[in-house]
mmCIF file of C-alpha atoms in Angstrom:
data_model
loop_
_atom_site.group_PDB
_atom_site.id
_atom_site.type_symbol
_atom_site.label_atom_id
_atom_site.label_comp_id
_atom_site.label_asym_id
_atom_site.label_seq_id
_atom_site.Cartn_x
_atom_site.Cartn_y
_atom_site.Cartn_z
ATOM 1 C CA UNK E 1 53.101 -176.939 53.840
ATOM 2 C CA UNK E 2 53.115 -179.460 56.723
ATOM 3 C CA UNK E 3 50.597 -179.370 59.565
ATOM 4 C CA UNK E 4 52.963 -177.673 62.023
ATOM 5 C CA UNK E 5 53.837 -174.976 59.523
ATOM 6 C CA UNK E 6 50.175 -174.522 58.659
ATOM 7 C CA UNK E 7 49.207 -173.985 62.286
ATOM 8 C CA UNK E 8 52.013 -171.427 62.786
ATOM 9 C CA UNK E 9 50.864 -169.575 59.665
ATOM 10 C CA UNK E 10 47.280 -169.416 60.937
ATOM 11 C CA UNK E 11 48.443 -168.234 64.352
ATOM 12 C CA UNK E 12 50.696 -165.505 62.965
ATOM 13 C CA UNK E 13 47.985 -164.333 60.560
ATOM 14 C CA UNK E 14 45.044 -164.336 62.952
ATOM 15 C CA UNK E 15 46.180 -163.495 66.490
ATOM 16 C CA UNK E 16 45.967 -159.975 67.857
ATOM 17 C CA UNK E 17 47.249 -159.039 71.292
ATOM 18 C CA UNK E 18 46.438 -155.518 72.417
ATOM 19 C CA UNK E 19 47.615 -153.686 75.482
ATOM 20 C CA UNK E 20 46.118 -150.266 76.053
ATOM 21 C CA UNK E 21 47.088 -147.684 78.605
ATOM 22 C CA UNK E 22 44.434 -144.994 78.769
ATOM 23 C CA UNK E 23 43.573 -142.037 80.955
ATOM 24 C CA UNK E 24 39.785 -142.052 81.482
ATOM 25 C CA UNK E 25 38.060 -138.693 81.384
ATOM 26 C CA UNK E 26 36.500 -139.138 84.822
ATOM 27 C CA UNK E 27 39.480 -140.595 86.637
ATOM 28 C CA UNK E 28 42.991 -139.522 87.485
ATOM 29 C CA UNK E 29 44.142 -143.121 87.792
ATOM 30 C CA UNK E 30 45.975 -144.741 84.887
ATOM 31 C CA UNK E 31 44.401 -148.009 83.738
ATOM 32 C CA UNK E 32 46.213 -150.779 81.811
ATOM 33 C CA UNK E 33 44.275 -153.453 79.926
ATOM 34 C CA UNK E 34 45.407 -156.393 77.820
ATOM 35 C CA UNK E 35 43.458 -158.809 75.615
ATOM 36 C CA UNK E 36 44.177 -161.466 72.982
ATOM 37 C CA UNK E 37 41.669 -162.280 70.269
ATOM 38 C CA UNK E 38 41.507 -164.247 67.040
ATOM 39 C CA UNK E 39 40.487 -162.475 63.858
ATOM 40 C CA UNK E 40 39.273 -164.100 60.624
ATOM 41 C CA UNK E 41 37.811 -162.535 57.503
ATOM 42 C CA UNK E 42 36.313 -163.310 54.111
ATOM 43 C CA UNK E 43 36.125 -167.089 54.315
ATOM 44 C CA UNK E 44 33.519 -167.140 51.480
ATOM 45 C CA UNK E 45 32.798 -170.825 51.997
ATOM 46 C CA UNK E 46 30.734 -172.419 49.202
ATOM 47 C CA UNK E 47 30.649 -175.640 47.233
ATOM 48 C CA UNK E 48 31.796 -174.122 43.960
ATOM 49 C CA UNK E 49 34.828 -174.206 41.679
ATOM 50 C CA UNK E 50 37.790 -171.873 42.253
ATOM 51 C CA UNK E 51 37.699 -168.425 40.684
ATOM 52 C CA UNK E 52 40.919 -166.475 40.385
ATOM 53 C CA UNK E 53 42.648 -166.641 43.776
ATOM 54 C CA UNK E 54 39.490 -167.763 45.587
ATOM 55 C CA UNK E 55 39.253 -171.426 46.599
ATOM 56 C CA UNK E 56 35.780 -171.549 48.095
ATOM 57 C CA UNK E 57 35.677 -175.199 49.168
ATOM 58 C CA UNK E 58 39.043 -174.955 50.906
ATOM 59 C CA UNK E 59 37.752 -172.283 53.286
ATOM 60 C CA UNK E 60 36.109 -174.925 55.482
ATOM 61 C CA UNK E 61 39.443 -176.606 56.196
ATOM 62 C CA UNK E 62 41.091 -173.249 56.839
ATOM 63 C CA UNK E 63 38.340 -172.403 59.317
ATOM 64 C CA UNK E 64 38.963 -175.706 61.121
ATOM 65 C CA UNK E 65 42.653 -174.837 61.373
ATOM 66 C CA UNK E 66 41.836 -171.351 62.640
ATOM 67 C CA UNK E 67 39.503 -172.626 65.360
ATOM 68 C CA UNK E 68 41.920 -175.372 66.381
ATOM 69 C CA UNK E 69 44.774 -172.886 66.806
ATOM 70 C CA UNK E 70 42.640 -170.342 68.664
ATOM 71 C CA UNK E 71 41.434 -173.040 71.078
ATOM 72 C CA UNK E 72 44.974 -174.324 71.598
ATOM 73 C CA UNK E 73 46.480 -170.947 72.460
ATOM 74 C CA UNK E 74 43.412 -169.878 74.446
ATOM 75 C CA UNK E 75 42.468 -166.462 73.087
ATOM 76 C CA UNK E 76 39.794 -164.459 74.886
ATOM 77 C CA UNK E 77 37.392 -164.340 71.928
ATOM 78 C CA UNK E 78 37.182 -164.676 68.154
ATOM 79 C CA UNK E 79 35.738 -162.221 65.641
ATOM 80 C CA UNK E 80 34.844 -162.845 61.999
ATOM 81 C CA UNK E 81 34.978 -159.707 59.849
ATOM 82 C CA UNK E 82 32.329 -160.792 57.350
ATOM 83 C CA UNK E 83 31.709 -162.724 54.141
ATOM 84 C CA UNK E 84 31.509 -165.876 56.220
ATOM 85 C CA UNK E 85 30.028 -167.738 53.253
ATOM 86 C CA UNK E 86 29.416 -167.286 49.562
ATOM 87 C CA UNK E 87 26.793 -168.707 47.211
ATOM 88 C CA UNK E 88 26.665 -171.316 44.463
ATOM 89 C CA UNK E 89 26.846 -170.420 40.744
ATOM 90 C CA UNK E 90 23.044 -170.236 40.521
ATOM 91 C CA UNK E 91 22.532 -168.206 43.702
ATOM 92 C CA UNK E 92 20.038 -170.679 45.158
ATOM 93 C CA UNK E 93 18.773 -169.666 48.595
ATOM 94 C CA UNK E 94 18.673 -173.158 50.120
ATOM 95 C CA UNK E 95 22.205 -173.982 48.952
ATOM 96 C CA UNK E 96 23.459 -170.663 50.352
ATOM 97 C CA UNK E 97 21.837 -171.401 53.718
ATOM 98 C CA UNK E 98 23.503 -174.819 53.713
ATOM 99 C CA UNK E 99 26.933 -173.270 53.138
ATOM 100 C CA UNK E 100 26.283 -170.794 55.947
ATOM 101 C CA UNK E 101 25.256 -173.498 58.417
ATOM 102 C CA UNK E 102 28.254 -175.662 57.543
ATOM 103 C CA UNK E 103 30.879 -172.971 58.083
ATOM 104 C CA UNK E 104 29.082 -171.588 61.158
ATOM 105 C CA UNK E 105 29.137 -175.064 62.698
ATOM 106 C CA UNK E 106 32.935 -175.134 62.367
ATOM 107 C CA UNK E 107 33.268 -171.571 63.686
ATOM 108 C CA UNK E 108 31.060 -172.560 66.642
ATOM 109 C CA UNK E 109 33.771 -175.009 67.693
ATOM 110 C CA UNK E 110 35.609 -172.161 69.392
ATOM 111 C CA UNK E 111 35.581 -172.716 73.147
ATOM 112 C CA UNK E 112 34.719 -169.178 74.120
ATOM 113 C CA UNK E 113 32.810 -166.073 72.972
ATOM 114 C CA UNK E 114 32.510 -165.629 69.205
ATOM 115 C CA UNK E 115 31.171 -162.806 67.076
ATOM 116 C CA UNK E 116 30.458 -161.788 63.461
ATOM 117 C CA UNK E 117 30.373 -158.715 61.275
ATOM 118 C CA UNK E 118 28.031 -158.904 58.294
ATOM 119 C CA UNK E 119 29.697 -158.778 54.882
ATOM 120 C CA UNK E 120 28.228 -158.037 51.470
ATOM 121 C CA UNK E 121 28.424 -161.708 50.438
ATOM 122 C CA UNK E 122 26.484 -162.622 53.576
ATOM 123 C CA UNK E 123 23.445 -160.935 52.005
ATOM 124 C CA UNK E 124 23.809 -162.150 48.410
ATOM 125 C CA UNK E 125 21.071 -164.749 47.899
ATOM 126 C CA UNK E 126 19.777 -164.660 51.490
ATOM 127 C CA UNK E 127 18.445 -161.693 53.405
ATOM 128 C CA UNK E 128 20.134 -160.153 56.424
ATOM 129 C CA UNK E 129 17.474 -161.621 58.712
ATOM 130 C CA UNK E 130 18.212 -165.106 57.382
ATOM 131 C CA UNK E 131 21.919 -164.670 57.959
ATOM 132 C CA UNK E 132 21.384 -163.492 61.544
ATOM 133 C CA UNK E 133 18.987 -166.357 62.280
ATOM 134 C CA UNK E 134 21.657 -168.915 61.353
ATOM 135 C CA UNK E 135 24.655 -167.546 63.250
ATOM 136 C CA UNK E 136 25.307 -166.757 66.894
ATOM 137 C CA UNK E 137 26.969 -163.747 68.470
ATOM 138 C CA UNK E 138 27.623 -164.647 72.099
ATOM 139 C CA UNK E 139 25.159 -162.875 74.366
ATOM 140 C CA UNK E 140 23.729 -160.740 71.547
ATOM 141 C CA UNK E 141 20.140 -160.849 70.252
ATOM 142 C CA UNK E 142 19.843 -162.418 66.775
ATOM 143 C CA UNK E 143 17.905 -159.345 65.630
ATOM 144 C CA UNK E 144 20.967 -157.112 66.020
ATOM 145 C CA UNK E 145 23.298 -156.593 63.065
ATOM 146 C CA UNK E 146 25.318 -153.939 64.933
ATOM 147 C CA UNK E 147 26.051 -154.215 68.629
ATOM 148 C CA UNK E 148 28.625 -153.788 71.396
ATOM 149 C CA UNK E 149 29.990 -155.717 74.357
ATOM 150 C CA UNK E 150 32.782 -155.580 76.938
ATOM 151 C CA UNK E 151 35.588 -158.060 77.519
ATOM 152 C CA UNK E 152 38.576 -157.769 79.865
ATOM 153 C CA UNK E 153 38.377 -154.000 80.173
ATOM 154 C CA UNK E 154 37.848 -153.276 76.472
ATOM 155 C CA UNK E 155 34.706 -152.081 74.715
ATOM 156 C CA UNK E 156 34.027 -153.854 71.401
ATOM 157 C CA UNK E 157 31.792 -152.220 68.780
ATOM 158 C CA UNK E 158 30.567 -154.071 65.669
ATOM 159 C CA UNK E 159 29.103 -151.955 62.863
ATOM 160 C CA UNK E 160 26.987 -152.903 59.834
ATOM 161 C CA UNK E 161 27.351 -150.941 56.572
ATOM 162 C CA UNK E 162 25.106 -153.191 54.478
ATOM 163 C CA UNK E 163 22.555 -150.445 53.757
ATOM 164 C CA UNK E 164 21.961 -148.277 50.705
ATOM 165 C CA UNK E 165 21.804 -144.480 50.891
ATOM 166 C CA UNK E 166 18.095 -144.686 51.770
ATOM 167 C CA UNK E 167 18.774 -146.975 54.729
ATOM 168 C CA UNK E 168 17.390 -150.086 53.030
ATOM 169 C CA UNK E 169 19.039 -153.419 53.869
ATOM 170 C CA UNK E 170 21.197 -154.787 51.077
ATOM 171 C CA UNK E 171 19.939 -157.895 49.290
ATOM 172 C CA UNK E 172 21.991 -158.482 46.174
ATOM 173 C CA UNK E 173 19.610 -160.982 44.623
ATOM 174 C CA UNK E 174 17.259 -158.031 44.178
ATOM 175 C CA UNK E 175 19.893 -155.780 42.637
ATOM 176 C CA UNK E 176 21.551 -153.941 45.543
ATOM 177 C CA UNK E 177 24.768 -152.099 44.664
ATOM 178 C CA UNK E 178 27.700 -153.554 46.617
ATOM 179 C CA UNK E 179 29.568 -150.226 46.327
ATOM 180 C CA UNK E 180 26.716 -148.260 47.942
ATOM 181 C CA UNK E 181 27.490 -148.961 51.603
ATOM 182 C CA UNK E 182 26.408 -146.719 54.449
ATOM 183 C CA UNK E 183 26.181 -146.448 58.216
ATOM 184 C CA UNK E 184 22.588 -145.280 58.715
ATOM 185 C CA UNK E 185 21.689 -142.176 60.771
ATOM 186 C CA UNK E 186 20.024 -144.475 63.319
ATOM 187 C CA UNK E 187 23.212 -146.501 63.665
ATOM 188 C CA UNK E 188 25.321 -143.351 64.020
ATOM 189 C CA UNK E 189 23.031 -142.100 66.785
ATOM 190 C CA UNK E 190 23.314 -145.502 68.470
ATOM 191 C CA UNK E 191 27.121 -145.354 68.145
ATOM 192 C CA UNK E 192 27.335 -141.926 69.743
ATOM 193 C CA UNK E 193 25.094 -142.992 72.610
ATOM 194 C CA UNK E 194 27.008 -146.249 73.077
ATOM 195 C CA UNK E 195 30.334 -144.397 73.255
ATOM 196 C CA UNK E 196 28.907 -141.831 75.693
ATOM 197 C CA UNK E 197 28.042 -144.614 78.140
ATOM 198 C CA UNK E 198 31.438 -146.327 77.868
ATOM 199 C CA UNK E 199 34.565 -145.796 79.985
ATOM 200 C CA UNK E 200 36.840 -148.454 78.403
ATOM 201 C CA UNK E 201 39.294 -148.259 75.506
ATOM 202 C CA UNK E 202 37.436 -149.053 72.273
ATOM 203 C CA UNK E 203 37.998 -151.524 69.422
ATOM 204 C CA UNK E 204 35.750 -151.197 66.359
ATOM 205 C CA UNK E 205 34.954 -153.874 63.752
ATOM 206 C CA UNK E 206 33.236 -153.453 60.378
ATOM 207 C CA UNK E 207 33.351 -155.515 57.190
ATOM 208 C CA UNK E 208 33.739 -152.467 54.939
ATOM 209 C CA UNK E 209 36.677 -150.051 55.327
ATOM 210 C CA UNK E 210 36.074 -146.927 57.359
ATOM 211 C CA UNK E 211 38.756 -145.074 55.412
ATOM 212 C CA UNK E 212 39.025 -144.240 51.707
ATOM 213 C CA UNK E 213 39.841 -147.304 49.603
ATOM 214 C CA UNK E 214 39.588 -147.500 45.812
ATOM 215 C CA UNK E 215 40.947 -150.350 43.650
ATOM 216 C CA UNK E 216 40.597 -151.135 39.941
ATOM 217 C CA UNK E 217 37.919 -148.500 39.513
ATOM 218 C CA UNK E 218 35.786 -149.798 42.376
ATOM 219 C CA UNK E 219 34.931 -148.216 45.722
ATOM 220 C CA UNK E 220 35.300 -150.429 48.774
ATOM 221 C CA UNK E 221 34.850 -147.981 51.646
ATOM 222 C CA UNK E 222 31.716 -146.867 53.477
ATOM 223 C CA UNK E 223 30.213 -143.763 51.848
ATOM 224 C CA UNK E 224 30.004 -141.784 55.087
ATOM 225 C CA UNK E 225 33.232 -143.083 56.611
ATOM 226 C CA UNK E 226 34.324 -139.533 57.500
ATOM 227 C CA UNK E 227 31.298 -139.153 59.782
ATOM 228 C CA UNK E 228 32.282 -142.327 61.651
ATOM 229 C CA UNK E 229 35.903 -141.230 61.905
ATOM 230 C CA UNK E 230 34.752 -137.921 63.370
ATOM 231 C CA UNK E 231 32.581 -139.644 65.977
ATOM 232 C CA UNK E 232 35.425 -141.954 67.038
ATOM 233 C CA UNK E 233 38.007 -139.154 67.115
ATOM 234 C CA UNK E 234 35.759 -136.911 69.190
ATOM 235 C CA UNK E 235 35.246 -139.688 71.740
ATOM 236 C CA UNK E 236 39.053 -140.154 72.032
ATOM 237 C CA UNK E 237 38.928 -143.750 73.278
ATOM 238 C CA UNK E 238 39.211 -145.762 70.056
ATOM 239 C CA UNK E 239 42.521 -147.580 69.625
ATOM 240 C CA UNK E 240 41.903 -149.466 66.383
ATOM 241 C CA UNK E 241 39.341 -150.246 63.693
ATOM 242 C CA UNK E 242 39.464 -153.712 62.067
ATOM 243 C CA UNK E 243 37.979 -154.306 58.607
ATOM 244 C CA UNK E 244 37.802 -156.993 55.906
ATOM 245 C CA UNK E 245 36.306 -156.821 52.398
ATOM 246 C CA UNK E 246 39.482 -155.842 50.498
ATOM 247 C CA UNK E 247 41.375 -159.151 50.931
ATOM 248 C CA UNK E 248 44.549 -157.246 51.742
ATOM 249 C CA UNK E 249 46.692 -156.842 54.846
ATOM 250 C CA UNK E 250 46.953 -153.108 55.411
ATOM 251 C CA UNK E 251 47.509 -150.825 58.372
ATOM 252 C CA UNK E 252 47.351 -147.047 58.513
ATOM 253 C CA UNK E 253 47.019 -144.475 61.275
ATOM 254 C CA UNK E 254 44.544 -141.633 60.890
ATOM 255 C CA UNK E 255 44.393 -138.969 63.608
ATOM 256 C CA UNK E 256 45.661 -141.369 66.262
ATOM 257 C CA UNK E 257 43.437 -144.349 65.347
ATOM 258 C CA UNK E 258 44.844 -147.460 63.666
ATOM 259 C CA UNK E 259 42.820 -148.784 60.703
ATOM 260 C CA UNK E 260 43.678 -152.415 59.941
ATOM 261 C CA UNK E 261 42.414 -154.658 57.143
ATOM 262 C CA UNK E 262 42.799 -158.434 57.073
ATOM 263 C CA UNK E 263 43.641 -160.956 54.357
ATOM 264 C CA UNK E 264 40.830 -163.130 52.997
ATOM 265 C CA UNK E 265 40.676 -166.717 54.259
ATOM 266 C CA UNK E 266 39.305 -167.871 50.888
ATOM 267 C CA UNK E 267 42.341 -166.749 48.923
ATOM 268 C CA UNK E 268 45.006 -169.150 47.670
ATOM 269 C CA UNK E 269 45.738 -172.777 48.376
ATOM 270 C CA UNK E 270 48.249 -174.327 50.718
ATOM 271 C CA UNK E 271 47.067 -174.063 54.301
ATOM 272 C CA UNK E 272 44.185 -176.537 54.297
#
């Protein structure tokens, strides 16, 4: 694939343009909002040999292409849906931190606001606190793994399901179960309060699917996804939920909300 074709592929794959016409609860005036943002997921960058469809080293070049295209077309922000990096074959902490810093440096080349979800591979051989300390979410405290912000008349909510059923942070080096993913009661209370204070149309982002998703005998969705769906449906402002994790392009509508998953940047050769 030549460079021009590669850039078109990245643009078509990664660009979302959303126009929302909503009727706010406390206003009789119709409001129209429009925003364009770049979306990447599951880059899994690491200095390790390919495995199956995953070409870990190539993810750095793909990220450069993504950032170049997003800067060229001038999107309003970029969001990464998680699994920004991976780990080496031995799961060494210092090597994992090096991979994280390298891919984050490329992602930081975007000339505008940028944000991250936390994926399960982001807490493999480093802890969640280490991941957060080595990335930047524009205008957000590094202590926050879930958060919200506004941009161009939209309310963005980023959730974190990297907790076990007891609310303990995942850390896979110590044996966490990647299929035991949960939105904690504290985070659900925060979500309800955040939505109650918001008057804009809502876009939600989470690494793990917030709808039922099984494949090859494995569970990929958040355990209490129905609770989150109920909160979003009751609020009546959420347009779409964007998720990664499954390395598949999928879109479905559930009770008026669009649930969209994104392809993995790490998968296959040919665009970097």
